[in-house]
XYZ file of C-alpha atoms in Angstrom:
282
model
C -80.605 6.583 15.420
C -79.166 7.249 12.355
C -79.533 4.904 9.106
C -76.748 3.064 8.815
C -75.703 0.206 5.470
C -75.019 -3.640 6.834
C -72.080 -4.364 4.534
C -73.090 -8.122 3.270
C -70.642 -10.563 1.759
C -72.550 -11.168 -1.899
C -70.489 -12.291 -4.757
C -72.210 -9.721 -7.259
C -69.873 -6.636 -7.806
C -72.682 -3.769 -7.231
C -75.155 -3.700 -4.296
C -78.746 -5.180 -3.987
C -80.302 -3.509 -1.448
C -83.720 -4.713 0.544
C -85.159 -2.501 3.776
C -86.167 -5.210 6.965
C -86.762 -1.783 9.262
C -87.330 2.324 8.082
C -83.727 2.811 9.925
C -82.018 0.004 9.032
C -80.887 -2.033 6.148
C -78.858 -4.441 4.748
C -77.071 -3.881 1.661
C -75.462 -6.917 -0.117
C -72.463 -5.756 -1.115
C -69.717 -7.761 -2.181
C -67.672 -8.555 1.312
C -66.742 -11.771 -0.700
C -65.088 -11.337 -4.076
C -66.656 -9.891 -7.054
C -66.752 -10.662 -11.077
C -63.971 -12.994 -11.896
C -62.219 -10.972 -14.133
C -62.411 -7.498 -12.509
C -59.862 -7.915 -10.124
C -56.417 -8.345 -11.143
C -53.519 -10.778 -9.505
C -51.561 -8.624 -7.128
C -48.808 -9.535 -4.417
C -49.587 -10.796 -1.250
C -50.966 -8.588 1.262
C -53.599 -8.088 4.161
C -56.575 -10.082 4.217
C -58.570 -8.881 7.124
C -57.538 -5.304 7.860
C -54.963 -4.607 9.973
C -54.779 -8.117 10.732
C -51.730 -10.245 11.387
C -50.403 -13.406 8.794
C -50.889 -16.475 9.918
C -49.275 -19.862 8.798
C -52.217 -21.609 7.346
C -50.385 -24.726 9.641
C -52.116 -22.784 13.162
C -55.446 -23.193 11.828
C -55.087 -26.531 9.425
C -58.981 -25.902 9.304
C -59.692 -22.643 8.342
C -60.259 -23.004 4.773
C -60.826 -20.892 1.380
C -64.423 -21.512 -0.612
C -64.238 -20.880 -4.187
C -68.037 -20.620 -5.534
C -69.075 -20.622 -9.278
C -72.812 -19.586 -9.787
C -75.023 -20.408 -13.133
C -74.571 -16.927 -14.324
C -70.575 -16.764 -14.491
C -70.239 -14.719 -11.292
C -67.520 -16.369 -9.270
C -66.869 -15.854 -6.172
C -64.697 -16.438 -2.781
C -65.478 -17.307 1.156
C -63.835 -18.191 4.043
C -65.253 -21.426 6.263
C -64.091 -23.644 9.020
C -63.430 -27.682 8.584
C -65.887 -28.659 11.830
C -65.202 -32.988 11.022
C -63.496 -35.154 8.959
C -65.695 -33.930 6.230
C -67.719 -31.015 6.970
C -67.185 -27.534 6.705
C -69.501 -24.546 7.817
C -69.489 -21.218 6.158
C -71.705 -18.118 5.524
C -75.673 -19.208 4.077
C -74.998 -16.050 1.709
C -72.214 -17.208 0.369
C -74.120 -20.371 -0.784
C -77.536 -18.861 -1.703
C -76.876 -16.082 -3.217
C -80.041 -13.912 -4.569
C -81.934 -17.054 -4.501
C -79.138 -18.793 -6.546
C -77.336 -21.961 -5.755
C -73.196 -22.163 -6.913
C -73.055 -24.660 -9.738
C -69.486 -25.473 -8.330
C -67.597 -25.226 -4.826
C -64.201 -26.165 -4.110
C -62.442 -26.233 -0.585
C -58.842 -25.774 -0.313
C -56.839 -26.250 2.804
C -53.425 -24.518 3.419
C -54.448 -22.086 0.701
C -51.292 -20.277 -0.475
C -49.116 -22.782 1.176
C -47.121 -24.974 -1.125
C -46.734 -28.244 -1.280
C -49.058 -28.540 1.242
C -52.123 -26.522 -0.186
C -55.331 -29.437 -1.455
C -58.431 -28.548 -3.067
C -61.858 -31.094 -2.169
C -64.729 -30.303 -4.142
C -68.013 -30.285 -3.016
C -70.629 -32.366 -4.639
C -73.668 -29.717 -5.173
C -75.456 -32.081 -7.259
C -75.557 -34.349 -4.461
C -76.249 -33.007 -1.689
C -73.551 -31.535 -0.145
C -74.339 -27.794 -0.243
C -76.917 -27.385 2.831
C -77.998 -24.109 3.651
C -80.366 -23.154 7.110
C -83.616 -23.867 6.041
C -84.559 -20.184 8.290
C -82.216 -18.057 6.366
C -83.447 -14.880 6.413
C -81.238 -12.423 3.882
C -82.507 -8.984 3.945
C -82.215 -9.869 8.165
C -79.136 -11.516 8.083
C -80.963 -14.293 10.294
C -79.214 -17.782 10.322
C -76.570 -16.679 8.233
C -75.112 -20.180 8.003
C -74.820 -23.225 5.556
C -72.832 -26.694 6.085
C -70.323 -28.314 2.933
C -70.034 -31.855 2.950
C -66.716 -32.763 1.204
C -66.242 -35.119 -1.506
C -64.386 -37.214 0.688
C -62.371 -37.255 4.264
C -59.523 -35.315 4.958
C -57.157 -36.127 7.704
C -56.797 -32.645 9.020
C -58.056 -31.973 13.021
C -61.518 -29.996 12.901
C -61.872 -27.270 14.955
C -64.362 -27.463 18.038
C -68.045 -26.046 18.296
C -68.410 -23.716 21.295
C -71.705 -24.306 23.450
C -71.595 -20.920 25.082
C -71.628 -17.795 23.522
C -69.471 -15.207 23.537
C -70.171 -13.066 26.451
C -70.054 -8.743 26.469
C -66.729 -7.413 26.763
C -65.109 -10.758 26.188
C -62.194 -11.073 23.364
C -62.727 -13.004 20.371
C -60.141 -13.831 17.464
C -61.927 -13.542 13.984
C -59.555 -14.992 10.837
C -60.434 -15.314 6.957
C -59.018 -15.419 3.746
C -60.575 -12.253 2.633
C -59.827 -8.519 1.186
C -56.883 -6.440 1.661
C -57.294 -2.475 2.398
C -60.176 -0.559 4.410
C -63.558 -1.552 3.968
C -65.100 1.781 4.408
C -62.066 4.094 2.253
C -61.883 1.250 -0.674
C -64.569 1.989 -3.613
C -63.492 -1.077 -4.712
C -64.071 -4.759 -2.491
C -61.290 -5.709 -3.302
C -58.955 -2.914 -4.803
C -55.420 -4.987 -4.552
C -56.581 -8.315 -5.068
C -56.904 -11.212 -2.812
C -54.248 -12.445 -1.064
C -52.905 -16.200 -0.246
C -52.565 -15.482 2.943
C -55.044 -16.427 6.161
C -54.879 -13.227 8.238
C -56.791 -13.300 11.690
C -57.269 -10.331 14.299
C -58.406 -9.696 18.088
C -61.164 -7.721 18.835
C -64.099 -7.537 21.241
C -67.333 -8.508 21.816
C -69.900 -5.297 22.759
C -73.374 -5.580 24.498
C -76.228 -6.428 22.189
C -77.240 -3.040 22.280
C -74.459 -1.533 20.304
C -75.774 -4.021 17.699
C -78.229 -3.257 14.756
C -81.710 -3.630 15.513
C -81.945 -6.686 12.998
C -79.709 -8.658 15.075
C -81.332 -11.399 17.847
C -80.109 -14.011 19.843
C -78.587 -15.864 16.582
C -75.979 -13.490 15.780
C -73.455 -11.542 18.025
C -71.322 -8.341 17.171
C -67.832 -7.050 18.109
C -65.741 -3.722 17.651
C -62.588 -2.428 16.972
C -60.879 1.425 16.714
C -58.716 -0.389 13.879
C -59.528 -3.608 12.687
C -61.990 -5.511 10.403
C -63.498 -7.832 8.787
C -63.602 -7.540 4.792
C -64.758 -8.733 1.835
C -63.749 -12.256 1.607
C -63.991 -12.967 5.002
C -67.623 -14.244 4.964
C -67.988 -17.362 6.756
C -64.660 -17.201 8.285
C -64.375 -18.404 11.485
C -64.333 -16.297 15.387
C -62.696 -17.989 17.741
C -62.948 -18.032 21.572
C -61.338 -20.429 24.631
C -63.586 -22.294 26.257
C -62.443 -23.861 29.298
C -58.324 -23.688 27.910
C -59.465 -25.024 24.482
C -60.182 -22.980 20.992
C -63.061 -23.375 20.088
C -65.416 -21.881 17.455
C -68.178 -19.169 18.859
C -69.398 -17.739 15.414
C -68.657 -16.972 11.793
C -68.257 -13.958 9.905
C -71.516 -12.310 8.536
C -71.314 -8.895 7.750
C -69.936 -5.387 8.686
C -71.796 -2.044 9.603
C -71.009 0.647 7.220
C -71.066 3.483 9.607
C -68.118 6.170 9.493
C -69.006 6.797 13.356
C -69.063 3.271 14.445
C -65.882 1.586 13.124
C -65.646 -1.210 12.811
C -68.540 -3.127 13.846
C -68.339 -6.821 12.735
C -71.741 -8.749 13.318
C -71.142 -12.630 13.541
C -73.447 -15.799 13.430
C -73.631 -17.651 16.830
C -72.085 -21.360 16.563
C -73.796 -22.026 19.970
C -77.159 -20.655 18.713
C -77.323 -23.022 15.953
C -75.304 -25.788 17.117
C -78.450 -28.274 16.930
C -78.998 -27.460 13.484
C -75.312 -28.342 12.824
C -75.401 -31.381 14.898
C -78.359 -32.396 12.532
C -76.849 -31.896 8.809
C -74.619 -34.755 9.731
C -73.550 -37.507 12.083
C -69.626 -37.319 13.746
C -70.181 -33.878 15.811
């Protein structure tokens, strides 16, 4: 099997790259945002590619995560409101090459005026809580909990309590980058948009998955979609039993010309008891 790159959401704008098997290895590259700074303002356009607009009114919970670390770098996430106060996201997008954000700030209806609100995050305080078995270079509980500064009255989404099976459809949505993750040499080459984009796609057996994958993470594939930079954290959605429900979060991407597009995806259902114990209300 050939060696293939794990495209990682990491704020930093060049790669760090660490080897968890001889044939495979993760590369954390910038699915998120990069240097403030090095990306202009530009119009409104795709977040996820080829994926369809949304009114940030469908998904009142889907949210945008705007990160500032100790060394300037700021960055951007997607996450999913999962209580009146909570909000899970991407561990990598809170832990970042051992660093912690000095600053996080959640804003609902992003792009969507009047109704767009911003709730920080009190770091200092304990609201940034990241899986205590986060494995980076493996990609291994990929997945950290915000507690907001205080309640907001907007519905949280459910938690899914059985995963995603093979060849099932899945609906993955973020606030993320804008052209094609694997032509761009830039993450994010037009900007980020104010939009929340979301797109179908499917999940595949766990053995079209990279061999660092396991029971806590899940992948699906498209001929023409994809998750991008930005999207880390965002949510995948499934029905359960006639009701939405949330079955994982965006991790990373393969990099792999002959296997687009190959999203790989924390499992909510896998780590639901961790969830369940970062706070009381789920």
């Amino acid at each position: 099997m050939p060696e293939i790159d794990i495209q990682y959401q990491g704020p930093a704008g060049g790669p760090s790259t660490a080897r968890p098997h001889a044939r495979w290895r993760a590369a954390l590259v910038a699915m998120l945002l990069v240097f403030a700074g090095l990306i202009g303002v530009a119009p409104p356009a795709q977040a996820i590619y080829n994926g369809t607009v949304l009114s940030p009114n469908k998904y009142p919970w889907a949210v945008r995560i705007q990160l500032v670390y100790p060394n300037g770098v700021t960055a951007t996430c997607s996450g999913a409101l999962i209580s009146s106060y909570a909000v899970v996201t991407a561990a990598h997008c809170l832990h970042y090459n051992g660093g912690t954000p000095r600053t996080v700030n959640v804003t609902f209806h992003y792009g969507s005026h009047p109704g767009q609100f911003t709730v920080p995050v009190p770091v200092l305080r304990g609201g940034l809580i990241v899986h205590p078995g986060f494995n980076e270079p493996l990609l291994r509980n990929d997945i950290g909990v915000l507690h907001l500064a205080h309640r907001v009255s907007e519905a949280p989404i459910p938690l899914a309590t059985v995963s995603a099976p093979a060849n099932t459809s899945v609906v993955q949505a973020g606030y993320g980058c804008l052209s094609d993750p694997f032509l761009s040499r830039q993450s994010c080459p037009r900007g980020l948009p104010n939009t929340l984009e979301a797109m179908s796609t499917r999940v595949v057996p766990s053995g079209s998955c990279p061999s660092i994958t396991g029971r806590w993470s899940f992948c699906t594939f498209s001929h023409t979609k994809s998750a991008n930079h930005g999207d880390s954290g965002g949510p995948v959605l499934r029905s359960e039993n006639g009701v939405l429900k949330l079955v994982g979060i965006i991790s990373a991407f393969e990099d792999s010309p002959t296997a687009k597009y190959l999203d790989l995806s924390t499992s909510i259902p896998y780590e639901l008891s961790w969830i369940r114990s970062t706070h009381s209300g789920l």
